[in-house]
PDB file of C-alpha atoms in Angstrom:
ATOM      1  CA  MET A 204      55.177 159.987 -84.510  1.00 78.00           C
ATOM      2  CA  ILE A 205      56.939 158.899 -80.966  1.00 89.00           C
ATOM      3  CA  ASP A 206      60.991 158.982 -80.963  1.00 92.00           C
ATOM      4  CA  LEU A 207      62.511 155.760 -80.187  1.00 94.00           C
ATOM      5  CA  GLN A 208      65.539 157.015 -79.649  1.00 93.00           C
ATOM      6  CA  ASP A 209      64.271 159.388 -77.106  1.00 95.00           C
ATOM      7  CA  PRO A 210      65.015 158.225 -73.283  1.00 95.00           C
ATOM      8  CA  GLY A 211      63.415 161.238 -72.257  1.00 95.00           C
ATOM      9  CA  TYR A 212      60.297 159.617 -72.776  1.00 96.00           C
ATOM     10  CA  CYS A 213      58.473 156.516 -72.182  1.00 97.00           C
ATOM     11  CA  PRO A 214      55.820 155.278 -74.965  1.00 97.00           C
ATOM     12  CA  THR A 215      53.254 153.440 -74.259  1.00 96.00           C
ATOM     13  CA  LEU A 216      52.447 149.647 -75.782  1.00 95.00           C
ATOM     14  CA  GLU A 217      50.099 151.404 -78.152  1.00 95.00           C
ATOM     15  CA  GLU A 218      51.725 154.366 -78.569  1.00 97.00           C
ATOM     16  CA  ILE A 219      54.685 151.503 -79.828  1.00 97.00           C
ATOM     17  CA  GLY A 220      51.908 149.515 -82.175  1.00 96.00           C
ATOM     18  CA  GLU A 221      50.869 153.153 -84.049  1.00 96.00           C
ATOM     19  CA  TYR A 222      55.014 153.771 -84.662  1.00 96.00           C
ATOM     20  CA  VAL A 223      55.346 149.410 -86.211  1.00 97.00           C
ATOM     21  CA  ARG A 224      52.295 149.709 -88.041  1.00 96.00           C
ATOM     22  CA  ASN A 225      51.217 146.389 -88.523  1.00 96.00           C
ATOM     23  CA  GLY A 226      48.611 144.658 -87.009  1.00 96.00           C
ATOM     24  CA  VAL A 227      50.887 141.573 -86.666  1.00 97.00           C
ATOM     25  CA  PHE A 228      52.904 143.780 -83.610  1.00 98.00           C
ATOM     26  CA  GLU A 229      49.523 143.601 -81.349  1.00 96.00           C
ATOM     27  CA  ARG A 230      48.573 140.050 -82.309  1.00 97.00           C
ATOM     28  CA  PHE A 231      51.768 139.184 -81.524  1.00 98.00           C
ATOM     29  CA  CYS A 232      51.998 140.962 -78.289  1.00 97.00           C
ATOM     30  CA  ALA A 233      48.525 139.470 -77.548  1.00 97.00           C
ATOM     31  CA  ALA A 234      49.718 135.925 -77.870  1.00 97.00           C
ATOM     32  CA  VAL A 235      52.638 136.370 -75.916  1.00 97.00           C
ATOM     33  CA  LYS A 236      50.095 137.521 -72.823  1.00 96.00           C
ATOM     34  CA  GLY A 237      47.371 135.369 -73.400  1.00 95.00           C
ATOM     35  CA  ARG A 238      49.299 132.259 -74.100  1.00 95.00           C
ATOM     36  CA  PHE A 239      52.195 132.333 -71.834  1.00 95.00           C
ATOM     37  CA  GLN A 240      50.591 134.804 -69.055  1.00 94.00           C
ATOM     38  CA  ALA A 241      53.739 136.857 -69.552  1.00 95.00           C
ATOM     39  CA  GLU A 242      53.993 140.891 -69.072  1.00 89.00           C
ATOM     40  CA  GLY A 243      54.888 143.289 -71.230  1.00 93.00           C
ATOM     41  CA  ARG A 244      57.381 145.606 -70.351  1.00 96.00           C
ATOM     42  CA  VAL A 245      58.405 148.443 -72.168  1.00 97.00           C
ATOM     43  CA  ASP A 246      62.164 149.166 -72.118  1.00 96.00           C
ATOM     44  CA  PHE A 247      64.980 151.187 -73.149  1.00 97.00           C
ATOM     45  CA  SER A 248      68.108 149.743 -74.435  1.00 93.00           C
ATOM     46  CA  SER A 249      71.332 151.410 -74.720  1.00 88.00           C
ATOM     47  CA  CYS A 250      72.878 148.679 -76.331  1.00 80.00           C
ATOM     48  CA  SER A 251      75.223 149.297 -79.695  1.00 69.00           C
ATOM     49  CA  LEU A 252      72.848 147.622 -81.511  1.00 73.00           C
ATOM     50  CA  GLU A 253      69.142 147.727 -80.804  1.00 84.00           C
ATOM     51  CA  ARG A 254      69.559 151.260 -78.927  1.00 91.00           C
ATOM     52  CA  GLY A 255      66.109 152.691 -77.932  1.00 95.00           C
ATOM     53  CA  TRP A 256      62.515 151.747 -76.743  1.00 97.00           C
ATOM     54  CA  ASN A 257      61.502 147.034 -76.194  1.00 97.00           C
ATOM     55  CA  VAL A 258      59.039 145.710 -75.122  1.00 97.00           C
ATOM     56  CA  LYS A 259      60.396 143.041 -72.835  1.00 97.00           C
ATOM     57  CA  PHE A 260      57.891 140.039 -72.203  1.00 97.00           C
ATOM     58  CA  LYS A 261      59.295 137.769 -68.376  1.00 95.00           C
ATOM     59  CA  LYS A 262      57.442 135.270 -67.208  1.00 92.00           C
ATOM     60  CA  SER A 263      58.650 135.045 -63.129  1.00 88.00           C
ATOM     61  CA  GLY A 264      60.774 136.780 -63.670  1.00 88.00           C
ATOM     62  CA  ARG A 265      62.596 134.713 -66.738  1.00 90.00           C
ATOM     63  CA  ALA A 266      62.635 136.784 -70.055  1.00 93.00           C
ATOM     64  CA  LEU A 267      60.487 135.206 -73.189  1.00 97.00           C
ATOM     65  CA  CYS A 268      61.270 137.342 -75.946  1.00 97.00           C
ATOM     66  CA  THR A 269      62.109 141.191 -76.591  1.00 96.00           C
ATOM     67  CA  ILE A 270      60.456 143.084 -79.362  1.00 97.00           C
ATOM     68  CA  TYR A 271      62.483 145.890 -81.039  1.00 96.00           C
ATOM     69  CA  PRO A 272      59.916 147.703 -83.223  1.00 97.00           C
ATOM     70  CA  LYS A 273      60.754 149.006 -86.459  1.00 95.00           C
ATOM     71  CA  GLU A 274      58.341 150.629 -88.924  1.00 93.00           C
ATOM     72  CA  SER A 275      56.112 147.486 -90.496  1.00 93.00           C
ATOM     73  CA  CYS A 276      57.695 145.175 -88.940  1.00 95.00           C
ATOM     74  CA  PHE A 277      59.704 144.294 -85.707  1.00 97.00           C
ATOM     75  CA  THR A 278      62.732 141.723 -84.425  1.00 97.00           C
ATOM     76  CA  VAL A 279      62.533 139.478 -81.763  1.00 97.00           C
ATOM     77  CA  MET A 280      65.520 137.988 -79.822  1.00 96.00           C
ATOM     78  CA  VAL A 281      64.550 134.609 -78.317  1.00 97.00           C
ATOM     79  CA  VAL A 282      67.552 133.584 -76.809  1.00 96.00           C
ATOM     80  CA  VAL A 283      68.582 129.901 -76.817  1.00 97.00           C
ATOM     81  CA  GLY A 284      70.285 128.809 -73.362  1.00 95.00           C
ATOM     82  CA  LYS A 285      71.793 125.245 -72.414  1.00 94.00           C
ATOM     83  CA  LYS A 286      69.027 124.005 -71.417  1.00 92.00           C
ATOM     84  CA  GLU A 287      66.816 125.252 -74.258  1.00 95.00           C
ATOM     85  CA  LYS A 288      69.223 123.902 -77.028  1.00 96.00           C
ATOM     86  CA  GLU A 289      68.317 120.276 -77.091  1.00 95.00           C
ATOM     87  CA  ALA A 290      64.712 120.986 -77.707  1.00 96.00           C
ATOM     88  CA  VAL A 291      65.918 123.935 -80.308  1.00 97.00           C
ATOM     89  CA  GLU A 292      68.004 120.863 -81.853  1.00 96.00           C
ATOM     90  CA  ALA A 293      66.006 119.110 -81.967  1.00 96.00           C
ATOM     91  CA  MET A 294      63.220 120.670 -83.733  1.00 95.00           C
ATOM     92  CA  LEU A 295      65.418 122.636 -86.397  1.00 96.00           C
ATOM     93  CA  ALA A 296      64.702 120.282 -89.158  1.00 96.00           C
ATOM     94  CA  ARG A 297      60.852 122.209 -88.298  1.00 96.00           C
ATOM     95  CA  LEU A 298      61.462 124.997 -88.262  1.00 97.00           C
ATOM     96  CA  SER A 299      60.834 127.337 -91.511  1.00 97.00           C
ATOM     97  CA  PRO A 300      64.608 128.358 -93.744  1.00 97.00           C
ATOM     98  CA  GLN A 301      64.556 131.692 -92.472  1.00 98.00           C
ATOM     99  CA  VAL A 302      64.934 130.594 -89.103  1.00 98.00           C
ATOM    100  CA  ARG A 303      66.609 127.345 -89.093  1.00 98.00           C
ATOM    101  CA  GLU A 304      69.269 130.060 -91.493  1.00 98.00           C
ATOM    102  CA  ILE A 305      69.407 132.811 -88.511  1.00 98.00           C
ATOM    103  CA  TYR A 306      69.552 129.638 -85.721  1.00 98.00           C
ATOM    104  CA  GLU A 307      72.758 128.225 -87.758  1.00 97.00           C
ATOM    105  CA  GLN A 308      74.140 131.647 -88.473  1.00 97.00           C
ATOM    106  CA  THR A 309      73.779 133.217 -84.485  1.00 97.00           C
ATOM    107  CA  ARG A 310      77.233 132.475 -82.513  1.00 95.00           C
ATOM    108  CA  GLU A 311      77.437 130.957 -79.914  1.00 94.00           C
ATOM    109  CA  GLY A 312      78.082 132.568 -76.495  1.00 93.00           C
ATOM    110  CA  ASN A 313      78.720 131.370 -72.937  1.00 92.00           C
ATOM    111  CA  GLY A 314      76.442 128.145 -74.069  1.00 93.00           C
ATOM    112  CA  GLN A 315      73.822 131.204 -75.262  1.00 96.00           C
ATOM    113  CA  ARG A 316      72.340 131.837 -79.213  1.00 96.00           C
ATOM    114  CA  TRP A 317      71.045 135.203 -78.458  1.00 95.00           C
ATOM    115  CA  MET A 318      68.786 135.227 -81.992  1.00 97.00           C
ATOM    116  CA  MET A 319      67.233 138.481 -83.947  1.00 96.00           C
ATOM    117  CA  ILE A 320      64.492 137.462 -86.313  1.00 98.00           C
ATOM    118  CA  PRO A 321      62.481 140.129 -88.056  1.00 97.00           C
ATOM    119  CA  ILE A 322      58.660 139.591 -87.831  1.00 98.00           C
ATOM    120  CA  GLU A 323      57.118 141.519 -91.230  1.00 95.00           C
ATOM    121  CA  ASP A 324      53.882 139.027 -91.295  1.00 96.00           C
ATOM    122  CA  GLN A 325      51.559 136.171 -89.239  1.00 96.00           C
ATOM    123  CA  ASP A 326      53.319 133.356 -91.076  1.00 97.00           C
ATOM    124  CA  SER A 327      55.541 130.456 -91.205  1.00 97.00           C
ATOM    125  CA  VAL A 328      58.764 132.472 -89.215  1.00 98.00           C
ATOM    126  CA  TYR A 329      55.530 133.965 -87.015  1.00 98.00           C
ATOM    127  CA  GLU A 330      54.574 130.794 -85.517  1.00 97.00           C
ATOM    128  CA  ASP A 331      58.644 129.503 -85.548  1.00 98.00           C
ATOM    129  CA  VAL A 332      59.267 131.979 -82.286  1.00 98.00           C
ATOM    130  CA  ILE A 333      56.057 131.409 -80.826  1.00 97.00           C
ATOM    131  CA  GLN A 334      57.365 127.227 -80.403  1.00 97.00           C
ATOM    132  CA  LEU A 335      60.592 129.140 -79.206  1.00 97.00           C
ATOM    133  CA  ILE A 336      59.335 131.472 -76.396  1.00 97.00           C
ATOM    134  CA  GLU A 337      57.272 127.789 -76.106  1.00 96.00           C
ATOM    135  CA  ILE A 338      60.972 126.434 -75.412  1.00 96.00           C
ATOM    136  CA  ARG A 339      62.070 128.716 -73.438  1.00 94.00           C
ATOM    137  CA  ARG A 340      59.107 129.059 -71.346  1.00 93.00           C
ATOM    138  CA  GLY A 341      58.600 125.171 -70.998  1.00 88.00           C
ATOM    139  CA  VAL A 342      62.478 124.987 -69.005  1.00 63.00           C
ATOM    140  CA  GLY A 343      61.281 128.282 -66.814  1.00 47.00           C
ATOM    141  CA  ARG A 344      57.726 126.314 -65.481  1.00 52.00           C
ATOM    142  CA  ARG A 345      60.173 122.801 -65.518  1.00 48.00           C
ATOM    143  CA  ARG A 346      62.499 124.754 -63.227  1.00 44.00           C
ATOM    144  CA  GLU A 347      59.910 126.594 -61.291  1.00 44.00           C
ATOM    145  CA  GLU A 348      57.779 123.055 -60.541  1.00 48.00           C
ATOM    146  CA  GLN A 349      61.418 121.561 -59.274  1.00 45.00           C
ATOM    147  CA  LYS A 350      61.452 124.812 -56.829  1.00 47.00           C
ATOM    148  CA  THR A 351      58.032 124.187 -55.264  1.00 47.00           C
ATOM    149  CA  GLY A 352      58.161 119.956 -55.660  1.00 52.00           C
ATOM    150  CA  ILE A 353      55.065 120.047 -58.084  1.00 49.00           C
ATOM    151  CA  ASP A 354      55.649 117.295 -60.774  1.00 46.00           C
TER     152      ASP A 354
END
């Protein structure tokens, strides 16, 4: 078994999946890769809240989400910034009670909410996280189109 706290050994995505021991982890990673054409990178975080190896998904240099693995589940961090706030707040009533509560309890700092959302099953919380990433990706896509002049 791998030690996610050991900065000296970088686990593979497959090893992290074995550590989590929950097929939802693999399905979530595959969904983010496929739906958003995002690349996942295993990265070590020295952050005191979630120290250890995690998986960061980025598209065109923009962070979409970070996955913090645990045994039998994982937590997904999605940042809701100034540009995403209006769209997220417009859909809050349609989100699961758990995700609404996380949004409301997450403090805003510098115009951002760093939402930490635990996932155990492929349920409404899972689907909500995918929708939040969709909003984040949409904002990034619009910015790319503005740079290139694409409408």
